[in-house]
Short mmCIF file of C-alpha atoms in Angstrom, two decimals:
data_model
loop_
_atom_site.label_atom_id
_atom_site.label_comp_id
_atom_site.label_asym_id
_atom_site.label_seq_id
_atom_site.Cartn_x
_atom_site.Cartn_y
_atom_site.Cartn_z
CA MET A 286 116.15 74.60 105.24
CA ASP A 287 119.81 76.53 106.08
CA LYS A 288 119.65 79.96 105.07
CA ILE A 289 122.89 81.53 106.91
CA ARG A 290 126.36 79.43 108.19
CA VAL A 291 128.51 80.95 109.59
CA GLU A 292 131.91 80.00 110.79
CA ARG A 293 134.27 80.39 113.01
CA LEU A 294 133.56 84.10 113.15
CA SER A 295 135.51 86.42 115.08
CA PHE A 296 134.94 90.28 114.94
CA TYR A 297 137.57 92.85 116.35
CA TYR A 298 136.82 95.96 117.82
CA GLY A 299 140.53 97.26 117.02
CA ASP A 300 142.47 95.06 119.29
CA LYS A 301 139.76 94.19 121.47
CA ARG A 302 138.15 91.07 120.54
CA ALA A 303 133.88 91.39 120.29
CA LEU A 304 133.28 87.56 118.94
CA ASN A 305 134.86 84.93 119.18
CA ASP A 306 135.26 81.73 117.24
CA ILE A 307 130.93 81.47 116.38
CA SER A 308 129.53 78.83 114.65
CA ILE A 309 125.86 79.11 114.28
CA THR A 310 123.25 77.28 110.96
CA ILE A 311 120.36 79.20 110.75
CA LYS A 312 117.09 78.21 108.72
CA ASP A 313 114.69 79.69 106.38
CA ARG A 314 111.15 80.35 107.54
CA GLU A 315 112.52 80.41 111.19
CA ILE A 316 112.86 82.88 113.97
CA THR A 317 115.80 82.97 115.07
CA ALA A 318 116.75 85.32 119.05
CA LEU A 319 119.84 85.86 120.29
CA ILE A 320 120.21 87.39 123.96
CA GLY A 321 122.88 87.61 126.64
CA PRO A 322 123.56 90.72 128.63
CA SER A 323 124.24 94.45 127.08
CA GLY A 324 127.74 94.42 125.03
CA CYS A 325 127.69 90.28 124.48
CA GLY A 326 128.16 90.77 121.30
CA LYS A 327 124.67 89.60 119.97
CA SER A 328 124.35 93.03 118.37
CA THR A 329 127.70 93.09 116.71
CA PHE A 330 127.17 89.57 115.30
CA LEU A 331 123.74 90.95 113.89
CA ARG A 332 125.30 93.49 111.86
CA CYS A 333 127.83 91.12 110.40
CA LEU A 334 124.81 89.30 108.71
CA ASP A 335 124.75 91.84 106.11
CA ARG A 336 128.02 93.46 106.50
CA MET A 337 126.88 96.61 108.46
CA ASN A 338 130.12 96.58 110.54
CA ASP A 339 132.08 97.68 107.07
CA ALA A 340 131.17 101.48 107.82
CA ILE A 341 133.51 101.71 111.05
CA PRO A 342 136.98 101.96 111.03
CA ASN A 343 138.81 99.85 112.54
CA THR A 344 137.68 96.59 112.64
CA ARG A 345 138.81 93.23 111.33
CA LEU A 346 136.66 90.10 110.62
CA GLU A 347 138.36 86.34 110.64
CA GLY A 348 135.47 83.70 109.42
CA LYS A 349 133.08 82.81 106.90
CA VAL A 350 129.51 83.92 106.82
CA LEU A 351 127.65 81.69 104.66
CA LEU A 352 124.60 82.96 102.77
CA ASP A 353 122.49 80.38 100.91
CA GLY A 354 126.40 78.87 100.76
CA CYS A 355 128.04 82.18 99.11
CA ASP A 356 130.37 84.04 101.38
CA ILE A 357 129.27 87.44 102.03
CA TYR A 358 132.09 88.26 102.84
CA ALA A 359 134.16 87.54 99.30
CA PRO A 360 135.73 89.80 97.75
CA ASP A 361 133.97 89.62 94.41
CA ALA A 362 130.37 89.69 96.80
CA ASP A 363 128.69 92.68 96.15
CA VAL A 364 127.33 94.39 98.99
CA VAL A 365 124.08 96.45 98.04
CA GLU A 366 123.44 93.32 97.12
CA LEU A 367 123.72 91.93 99.66
CA ARG A 368 121.33 93.85 102.06
CA ARG A 369 118.74 93.97 99.57
CA ARG A 370 118.70 91.03 100.52
CA VAL A 371 118.96 90.77 103.70
CA GLY A 372 116.93 93.67 105.81
CA MET A 373 117.58 95.75 108.64
CA VAL A 374 115.00 96.99 111.33
CA PHE A 375 116.71 98.82 114.27
CA GLN A 376 116.40 100.02 117.20
CA ARG A 377 114.47 102.96 117.19
CA PRO A 378 111.57 103.11 114.74
CA ASN A 379 113.38 105.98 111.95
CA PRO A 380 111.23 106.39 109.10
CA PHE A 381 112.51 108.95 107.16
CA PRO A 382 110.83 112.53 107.64
CA LYS A 383 108.59 112.02 104.35
CA SER A 384 105.23 110.69 103.69
CA VAL A 385 104.13 107.27 105.07
CA TYR A 386 104.42 106.25 101.00
CA ASP A 387 107.29 107.61 99.94
CA ASN A 388 108.73 105.99 103.06
CA VAL A 389 107.34 102.25 101.69
CA ALA A 390 107.80 103.41 98.32
CA PHE A 391 111.96 104.48 98.78
CA GLY A 392 113.67 100.88 98.20
CA PRO A 393 111.41 100.47 95.50
CA ARG A 394 112.92 103.12 94.14
CA ILE A 395 116.05 102.71 94.87
CA LEU A 396 115.53 99.20 92.63
CA GLY A 397 114.72 101.12 89.93
CA ILE A 398 110.74 100.45 90.15
CA ASN A 399 109.28 103.65 89.50
CA GLY A 400 105.84 102.97 87.64
CA ASN A 401 102.72 104.61 89.74
CA ARG A 402 100.84 101.23 89.65
CA GLU A 403 103.60 98.68 89.73
CA LEU A 404 104.60 101.37 93.72
CA ASP A 405 101.61 101.23 94.92
CA ASP A 406 101.03 98.09 94.03
CA VAL A 407 104.65 97.30 97.02
CA VAL A 408 103.53 99.72 99.13
CA GLU A 409 100.04 98.49 99.76
CA GLN A 410 101.67 94.74 99.62
CA SER A 411 104.35 95.86 102.81
CA LEU A 412 102.03 97.80 104.33
CA ARG A 413 99.38 94.54 104.62
CA GLY A 414 102.54 92.67 105.47
CA ALA A 415 103.41 94.72 107.69
CA ALA A 416 100.27 94.48 109.57
CA LEU A 417 99.78 98.36 108.90
CA TRP A 418 97.36 99.11 105.86
CA ASN A 419 94.41 99.02 108.14
CA GLU A 420 95.18 101.98 109.88
CA VAL A 421 97.09 103.48 108.01
CA GLY A 422 96.46 103.06 104.14
CA SER A 423 93.21 105.38 104.14
CA ASN A 424 96.04 108.46 104.79
CA LEU A 425 99.78 107.26 102.76
CA ARG A 426 99.94 110.96 102.33
CA GLN A 427 100.05 111.22 106.43
CA ASP A 428 104.17 112.50 107.64
CA ALA A 429 105.72 109.90 109.20
CA LEU A 430 106.19 110.88 111.95
CA SER A 431 102.83 111.35 112.89
CA LEU A 432 102.56 108.33 113.65
CA SER A 433 102.84 106.13 117.03
CA LEU A 434 106.53 104.74 118.10
CA GLY A 435 104.37 101.50 117.44
CA GLU A 436 103.41 102.42 113.86
CA GLN A 437 106.64 104.27 112.74
CA GLN A 438 108.02 100.77 113.76
CA ARG A 439 105.61 98.43 111.75
CA LEU A 440 106.02 101.17 109.14
CA CYS A 441 109.88 100.37 108.85
CA ILE A 442 109.43 96.45 108.89
CA ALA A 443 106.71 97.47 106.12
CA ARG A 444 109.99 99.64 104.99
CA ALA A 445 112.63 96.86 104.66
CA ILE A 446 109.89 94.41 103.59
CA ALA A 447 109.42 96.58 100.42
CA VAL A 448 112.65 95.46 98.69
CA ARG A 449 111.35 91.62 98.50
CA PRO A 450 114.21 90.61 101.07
CA GLU A 451 115.09 86.76 102.01
CA VAL A 452 116.44 87.40 105.46
CA ILE A 453 114.91 90.19 108.06
CA LEU A 454 117.44 90.99 111.19
CA MET A 455 116.10 93.52 113.63
CA ASP A 456 117.66 94.90 116.57
CA GLU A 457 115.95 94.83 119.39
CA PRO A 458 112.97 96.43 117.90
CA CYS A 459 110.65 96.92 120.92
CA SER A 460 112.86 97.93 123.03
CA ALA A 461 112.10 102.54 122.72
CA LEU A 462 107.91 100.84 122.17
CA ASP A 463 105.36 100.65 125.31
CA PRO A 464 104.15 96.95 125.82
CA ILE A 465 101.30 97.01 123.31
CA ALA A 466 102.98 98.49 120.33
CA THR A 467 105.66 95.24 121.16
CA LEU A 468 102.64 92.48 121.85
CA GLN A 469 101.44 93.98 118.20
CA VAL A 470 105.19 93.71 116.17
CA GLU A 471 106.03 90.65 118.39
CA GLU A 472 103.00 89.10 116.57
CA LEU A 473 103.59 91.07 113.12
CA ILE A 474 107.39 88.87 113.45
CA ARG A 475 105.31 86.16 114.09
CA GLN A 476 103.40 86.19 110.45
CA LEU A 477 106.75 87.26 108.72
CA LYS A 478 108.19 83.61 109.64
CA GLU A 479 105.95 82.02 107.00
CA ARG A 480 107.79 84.25 104.38
CA TYR A 481 111.50 85.51 105.56
CA CYS A 482 114.46 84.01 107.63
CA ILE A 483 113.93 86.34 110.58
CA VAL A 484 117.18 86.79 113.10
CA ILE A 485 115.79 88.86 116.37
CA VAL A 486 118.40 90.74 118.61
CA THR A 487 116.11 91.03 122.63
CA HIS A 488 117.58 91.39 125.76
CA ASN A 489 114.13 90.89 126.53
CA MET A 490 114.14 86.65 127.53
CA GLN A 491 110.37 86.98 127.97
CA GLN A 492 110.58 88.10 124.34
CA ALA A 493 112.80 85.62 122.52
CA ALA A 494 110.35 82.52 124.53
CA ARG A 495 106.99 84.29 123.00
CA VAL A 496 108.64 84.59 118.97
CA SER A 497 111.26 82.38 118.38
CA ASP A 498 111.84 78.59 117.45
CA ARG A 499 115.85 79.16 118.31
CA THR A 500 117.05 80.46 120.76
CA GLY A 501 121.39 81.56 120.88
CA PHE A 502 123.06 83.00 123.82
CA PHE A 503 126.29 85.19 124.06
CA TRP A 504 128.37 85.75 126.71
CA LEU A 505 131.33 87.87 126.88
CA GLY A 506 131.14 87.96 122.53
CA GLU A 507 130.74 83.55 122.86
CA LEU A 508 128.20 81.93 121.75
CA VAL A 509 127.19 80.09 124.74
CA GLU A 510 124.29 77.86 123.75
CA PHE A 511 122.26 77.51 120.84
CA ASP A 512 119.09 75.12 120.30
CA VAL A 513 115.65 74.83 119.89
CA THR A 514 114.27 77.96 122.07
CA GLU A 515 111.95 75.55 124.42
CA LYS A 516 114.87 73.58 125.50
CA ILE A 517 117.02 77.23 126.13
CA PHE A 518 114.23 78.32 128.67
CA THR A 519 112.91 75.02 130.35
CA ASN A 520 116.41 72.80 130.16
CA PRO A 521 119.56 74.55 128.66
CA ASP A 522 122.67 72.73 128.55
CA GLN A 523 125.21 74.93 129.99
CA GLN A 524 125.04 75.78 133.12
CA LEU A 525 125.76 79.56 132.67
CA THR A 526 122.41 79.65 130.72
CA GLU A 527 120.75 78.31 133.29
CA ASP A 528 121.80 81.40 135.10
CA TYR A 529 121.16 83.99 132.31
CA ILE A 530 117.42 82.80 132.21
CA THR A 531 116.85 82.73 135.28
CA GLY A 532 118.76 85.55 136.66
CA ARG A 533 121.35 84.77 138.45
CA ALA A 534 124.06 85.96 136.36
CA GLY A 535 123.82 88.62 133.82
CA MET B 257 122.46 141.65 144.58
CA ASP B 258 120.78 138.10 144.78
CA ARG B 259 120.52 135.46 141.51
CA HIS B 260 117.56 137.17 139.85
CA GLN B 261 119.37 140.51 139.58
CA VAL B 262 122.21 138.83 138.49
CA GLN B 263 119.92 137.77 135.47
CA ARG B 264 118.38 141.56 135.08
CA VAL B 265 121.27 142.63 135.16
CA GLY B 266 122.44 140.39 132.22
CA PHE B 267 119.50 139.92 130.29
CA ILE B 268 120.27 144.55 129.79
CA LEU B 269 124.35 144.13 129.63
CA LEU B 270 123.48 141.87 126.50
CA ALA B 271 120.49 143.80 125.42
CA VAL B 272 122.57 146.57 124.96
CA VAL B 273 124.92 144.98 122.99
CA ALA B 274 122.29 143.82 120.65
CA ALA B 275 120.90 147.07 120.17
CA ILE B 276 125.15 148.49 119.26
CA VAL B 277 125.31 145.62 117.03
CA VAL B 278 121.97 146.27 115.05
CA ILE B 279 121.21 150.56 115.22
CA PRO B 280 123.79 151.53 113.54
CA ILE B 281 123.16 149.20 110.77
CA LEU B 282 119.72 150.35 110.88
CA ILE B 283 121.00 153.99 110.35
CA VAL B 284 123.09 152.98 107.60
CA ILE B 285 119.96 151.43 105.71
CA GLY B 286 117.69 154.04 106.86
CA ILE B 287 119.73 157.03 105.68
CA ILE B 288 120.54 154.73 102.47
CA ALA B 289 116.80 155.02 101.83
CA VAL B 290 116.25 158.40 103.06
CA GLU B 291 118.32 159.47 100.75
CA GLY B 292 118.45 157.48 97.89
CA ALA B 293 114.83 157.23 97.87
CA GLY B 294 114.45 160.56 95.77
CA ALA B 295 117.16 159.58 92.57
CA ILE B 296 115.05 156.26 92.14
CA SER B 297 113.07 156.39 89.09
CA TRP B 298 111.43 154.36 86.17
CA GLU B 299 114.72 156.03 84.55
CA PHE B 300 116.96 155.79 86.99
CA LEU B 301 116.65 151.85 86.41
CA THR B 302 116.29 151.57 83.09
CA ALA B 303 118.16 154.25 81.21
CA MET B 304 122.32 154.50 80.76
CA PRO B 305 124.14 157.05 82.46
CA ARG B 306 124.62 160.89 80.50
CA ASP B 307 126.35 163.59 81.85
CA GLY B 308 129.49 161.99 82.82
CA MET B 309 127.69 159.79 84.84
CA ARG B 310 125.83 162.63 86.87
CA ALA B 311 122.24 162.44 85.52
CA GLY B 312 120.38 159.37 83.58
CA GLY B 313 120.45 156.20 85.18
CA ILE B 314 122.35 152.85 86.00
CA LEU B 315 121.25 150.35 83.80
CA PRO B 316 124.61 148.64 82.56
CA ALA B 317 125.79 148.80 85.97
CA ILE B 318 122.53 147.18 86.91
CA VAL B 319 122.43 144.33 84.18
CA GLY B 320 126.43 144.02 84.73
CA THR B 321 125.98 142.95 88.22
CA LEU B 322 123.08 140.36 87.54
CA TRP B 323 124.85 139.28 84.85
CA LEU B 324 128.53 138.59 86.93
CA THR B 325 126.12 137.26 89.17
CA LEU B 326 125.00 134.50 87.06
CA GLY B 327 127.73 133.55 85.98
CA THR B 328 129.55 133.18 89.58
CA ALA B 329 126.47 130.75 90.30
CA LEU B 330 127.13 129.11 87.18
CA VAL B 331 130.50 128.37 88.25
CA ALA B 332 130.31 128.61 92.63
CA ILE B 333 127.24 126.70 92.74
CA PRO B 334 128.06 123.42 91.08
CA ILE B 335 132.04 122.93 91.67
CA GLY B 336 130.87 123.91 95.18
CA VAL B 337 127.98 121.70 95.88
CA GLY B 338 130.15 118.91 94.57
CA GLY B 339 132.78 119.61 96.60
CA GLY B 340 130.54 120.37 99.47
CA ILE B 341 129.74 117.21 99.42
CA TYR B 342 132.87 114.94 98.79
CA LEU B 343 134.24 115.97 102.28
CA ALA B 344 131.30 115.15 104.07
CA GLU B 345 130.90 111.79 102.02
CA TYR B 346 132.98 110.94 101.19
CA ALA B 347 137.16 112.14 101.71
CA ARG B 348 138.61 109.96 104.11
CA ASP B 349 139.34 111.88 107.53
CA ASN B 350 143.65 111.97 106.49
CA LEU B 351 146.37 114.47 106.62
CA LEU B 352 145.34 115.25 103.65
CA THR B 353 141.87 116.59 103.74
CA ARG B 354 142.27 118.54 106.94
CA ALA B 355 144.38 119.58 105.24
CA ILE B 356 142.42 120.94 102.62
CA ARG B 357 139.42 121.54 104.98
CA LEU B 358 142.10 124.03 106.64
CA ALA B 359 142.61 125.65 102.78
CA ILE B 360 139.39 126.01 102.59
CA ILE B 361 138.95 128.05 105.67
CA ASN B 362 141.73 130.50 104.77
CA LEU B 363 140.40 130.72 101.69
CA ALA B 364 137.01 132.15 102.89
CA GLY B 365 139.46 135.12 105.16
CA VAL B 366 141.14 136.17 102.11
CA PRO B 367 140.85 139.27 101.31
CA SER B 368 138.96 139.81 98.20
CA VAL B 369 141.47 142.43 96.60
CA VAL B 370 143.73 139.64 96.87
CA TYR B 371 141.47 137.34 94.77
CA GLY B 372 141.29 140.31 92.36
CA LEU B 373 144.80 140.24 92.00
CA PHE B 374 144.67 135.98 90.86
CA GLY B 375 142.00 137.00 88.91
CA LEU B 376 143.94 139.62 87.09
CA GLY B 377 146.88 137.20 86.74
CA LEU B 378 144.71 133.89 85.77
CA PHE B 379 142.10 134.46 83.86
CA VAL B 380 143.18 138.47 82.52
CA LEU B 381 146.41 137.65 81.68
CA LEU B 382 147.97 134.28 82.17
CA PHE B 383 144.11 132.60 80.40
CA ARG B 384 143.71 135.68 78.13
CA PHE B 385 140.41 136.29 78.87
CA GLY B 386 141.02 139.85 78.49
CA THR B 387 139.07 141.60 81.28
CA SER B 388 135.67 140.31 81.03
CA ILE B 389 132.48 139.15 81.97
CA LEU B 390 134.42 135.30 82.21
CA ALA B 391 137.36 136.52 83.93
CA GLY B 392 135.06 138.16 86.50
CA SER B 393 132.18 135.17 86.70
CA LEU B 394 135.62 132.91 87.37
CA THR B 395 137.08 135.33 89.85
CA LEU B 396 133.71 135.92 92.28
CA ALA B 397 133.20 132.27 91.84
CA ILE B 398 136.99 131.43 93.41
CA MET B 399 136.23 134.23 96.01
CA THR B 400 133.04 132.30 96.75
CA LEU B 401 133.75 128.34 96.63
CA PRO B 402 134.66 128.65 100.30
CA ILE B 403 131.66 130.06 102.05
CA ILE B 404 129.66 127.18 99.35
CA ILE B 405 131.72 124.62 100.01
CA SER B 406 131.99 125.04 103.79
CA THR B 407 128.49 125.44 104.40
CA THR B 408 127.03 122.33 102.40
CA GLU B 409 130.01 120.27 103.54
CA GLU B 410 128.76 121.27 107.23
CA ALA B 411 124.47 121.12 105.90
CA LEU B 412 125.09 117.52 104.91
CA ARG B 413 127.03 116.72 108.74
CA ALA B 414 123.91 117.71 110.73
CA VAL B 415 122.02 114.58 108.83
CA PRO B 416 122.03 111.98 111.52
CA THR B 417 124.19 108.73 110.14
CA GLU B 418 120.95 107.03 110.74
CA PHE B 419 119.96 108.40 107.19
CA ARG B 420 122.70 106.97 105.63
CA THR B 421 122.25 103.62 106.95
CA VAL B 422 118.77 103.42 106.52
CA SER B 423 119.02 103.75 102.65
CA ALA B 424 122.24 101.44 102.63
CA SER B 425 120.47 98.74 104.70
CA LEU B 426 117.68 98.78 101.94
CA GLY B 427 120.30 98.12 99.57
CA GLY B 428 120.70 101.31 97.92
CA THR B 429 123.86 102.62 97.22
CA ARG B 430 125.89 105.12 98.61
CA TRP B 431 124.97 107.83 95.93
CA GLN B 432 121.43 106.81 96.30
CA GLY B 433 121.13 107.52 99.92
CA ILE B 434 122.50 110.84 99.75
CA ARG B 435 120.74 111.81 95.91
CA ARG B 436 117.63 110.30 98.02
CA ILE B 437 117.81 111.77 101.51
CA VAL B 438 120.73 112.89 102.70
CA LEU B 439 120.95 115.90 99.89
CA PRO B 440 116.96 116.45 99.87
CA GLN B 441 117.56 116.85 104.01
CA ALA B 442 120.24 119.65 103.72
CA MET B 443 118.67 121.72 101.35
CA PRO B 444 117.30 124.45 103.36
CA GLY B 445 121.32 124.80 105.00
CA VAL B 446 122.90 124.46 100.62
CA ILE B 447 120.24 127.20 99.38
CA THR B 448 121.48 128.89 102.39
CA GLY B 449 125.20 129.14 101.71
CA VAL B 450 124.84 128.89 97.87
CA LEU B 451 122.50 132.56 98.30
CA LEU B 452 125.09 134.12 101.20
CA GLY B 453 127.85 133.08 99.30
CA LEU B 454 126.56 135.11 95.75
CA LEU B 455 125.27 137.23 97.59
CA ARG B 456 128.71 138.65 98.50
CA ALA B 457 129.48 138.31 95.58
CA ALA B 458 127.11 141.08 94.54
CA GLY B 459 128.09 143.30 96.82
CA GLU B 460 132.45 142.43 95.73
CA THR B 461 133.87 145.26 94.44
CA ALA B 462 137.58 144.65 94.54
CA PRO B 463 137.84 141.07 92.58
CA ILE B 464 136.30 142.65 89.82
CA LEU B 465 138.55 146.06 89.39
CA PHE B 466 140.85 144.19 87.87
CA THR B 467 138.94 141.65 86.30
CA VAL B 468 135.94 142.93 84.55
CA ALA B 469 134.60 146.80 85.34
CA ALA B 470 134.65 149.42 82.78
CA PHE B 471 135.41 153.53 84.36
CA PHE B 472 131.67 154.75 82.08
CA LEU B 473 130.61 151.88 79.06
CA PRO B 474 127.31 152.79 78.49
CA ARG B 475 125.68 149.84 76.19
CA LEU B 476 124.65 147.33 77.90
CA PRO B 477 126.97 143.82 77.36
CA GLN B 478 127.05 141.56 74.68
CA SER B 479 129.13 138.87 75.02
CA PRO B 480 131.17 136.93 78.51
CA PHE B 481 134.19 138.54 76.65
CA ASP B 482 132.80 142.12 77.19
CA GLN B 483 133.27 144.33 79.94
CA THR B 484 130.90 145.88 81.80
CA MET B 485 130.53 148.24 85.03
CA ALA B 486 128.67 146.80 88.65
CA LEU B 487 127.01 148.47 90.64
CA PRO B 488 129.65 148.18 93.75
CA TYR B 489 131.97 149.69 91.27
CA HIS B 490 129.86 152.13 89.72
CA LEU B 491 129.59 153.25 93.71
CA TYR B 492 132.61 153.29 94.09
CA VAL B 493 133.56 155.21 91.00
CA ILE B 494 130.87 157.88 91.19
CA SER B 495 131.41 158.52 95.67
CA THR B 496 135.21 159.19 95.02
CA GLN B 497 136.49 160.07 91.05
CA VAL B 498 133.80 162.28 89.33
CA PRO B 499 133.47 165.08 90.94
CA ALA B 500 130.24 167.65 90.75
CA MET B 501 128.28 164.17 91.71
CA PRO B 502 124.83 164.77 92.71
CA ASP B 503 124.63 163.48 96.61
CA GLU B 504 121.09 162.15 95.32
CA ILE B 505 122.52 159.65 92.15
CA LYS B 506 125.00 158.67 95.19
CA TYR B 507 121.89 157.46 97.73
CA GLY B 508 120.20 156.12 95.18
CA THR B 509 123.00 153.87 93.69
CA ALA B 510 123.40 152.00 97.02
CA LEU B 511 120.15 152.18 97.46
CA VAL B 512 119.44 149.75 94.78
CA LEU B 513 122.41 147.44 95.27
CA LEU B 514 121.28 147.04 99.09
CA THR B 515 118.34 146.29 98.15
CA LEU B 516 119.43 143.64 95.22
CA VAL B 517 121.90 142.10 98.37
CA LEU B 518 119.06 141.75 100.32
CA SER B 519 115.99 140.64 98.68
CA MET B 520 118.88 137.87 98.22
CA ASN B 521 118.94 137.34 102.06
CA VAL B 522 115.14 137.37 102.53
CA VAL B 523 115.16 134.61 100.15
CA ALA B 524 117.68 132.51 101.31
CA THR B 525 115.63 132.92 104.55
CA LEU B 526 112.10 132.28 103.34
CA ILE B 527 113.39 129.11 101.27
CA ARG B 528 115.30 128.10 105.33
CA SER B 529 111.60 128.47 106.95
CA THR B 530 109.58 126.71 104.05
CA TYR B 531 112.50 123.58 104.21
CA ARG B 532 112.55 123.95 108.00
CA ARG B 533 109.24 123.14 108.72
CA ARG B 534 108.70 119.68 106.31
CA ARG B 535 111.89 118.49 108.25
CA GLU B 536 112.19 116.85 111.93
CA TRP B 537 113.98 114.30 113.55
#
């Protein structure tokens, strides 16, 4: 099932064009990886999917981004509700300087869930969903910043899924983590695919190959190639893609 | 001289400079404490002045200052904190907001007597509040606002942008992000600014001179429209306007004012350090 359809998207920082005429269809319950060298526009593209670029002054966007067929940039689109439906996990683990419980409960509380039982349930489900319950379930009052970085990132994932999003965007979620924590987060991402549409930006090509179903290759603001991951990594159509994944370009 | 000697000389110079700043303050506080301690008694704190203020207590001045500080707080805290939030979180960076910021900075530097005359013109005469606690509180509040606004704004700006982004990414409105994560994180700074502003207001003489302060009024104020005595002005009066005033009472009054202001300062420091221990990023 198609979850997100992007039609002829271009994005500008002032006069500089960061994305050029991107069209792509992202499927539900799949992991879509976006790869490419630094500055190729993959993170900018990711942020276009939940309008996180809106806050940056002097930017301009052309084209359409359709979520379940509705243009998220339409004048009457509800940005706040969009971001509830489309969650984001950031590059650096960034829990709030609050307890584990308050971090996960932050989103539900914003949405008006205040009952203790209800919140407890959401927190437990979300922590289980983020494969963190076994580690922190016995002490939800501990300071989130006392967790290891890998745990912090999984906490951020728990915080994101606590508002029951449909899509989760991840912007190089493992780049601050050690190899073991990275594998744990990757395993978690694979589990999350059962319930969510996941788009992950990574500059680690092995990671894209390990976790994703489809891979898009960005180069200088263009989407050079987008296909099933296995094909991209074994038999890409474009010479540039092959050069990049084999290390000859980039 | 090798570089280690240069460093040692540098440190010594800095220590001397620090001492030049700190020692006079300690001497002033010390003298006031020693000379004034004898005047402090239960009667001094709880009785009306007698004998043309040469005896008895200073209760009306203490109560007046407390009322004025409370009135200032009621007006200045909501407006000041609200203005700080607006400038830090909502206002766009354009010519108008830059002009507003510049005005706030300049207002903080306006001599307090100018605020006093402004309050006299606006609140006492034009609004017909008369010389009253209301007029005095409003005048002190206006003087305090720049401090509260700019410290609130700075405290909010010191909170990482990331927290606002994360809150937005979870489907929070801008206000929810401010209310639930940014403001709590900025609270120590906000509280410090508020208390520093209020204790400056508590100690000022000039703004209350024309707007509220009574020379001699040996009863407690009954309503916001009453005049009242206040500690800073009372101190000025007994130090310069009353002949044959016992020194002990002057020092005692100064000691009470100083204690009031310094204890607020200590409270501000305590609040700040308690909060600071709880936040890290």
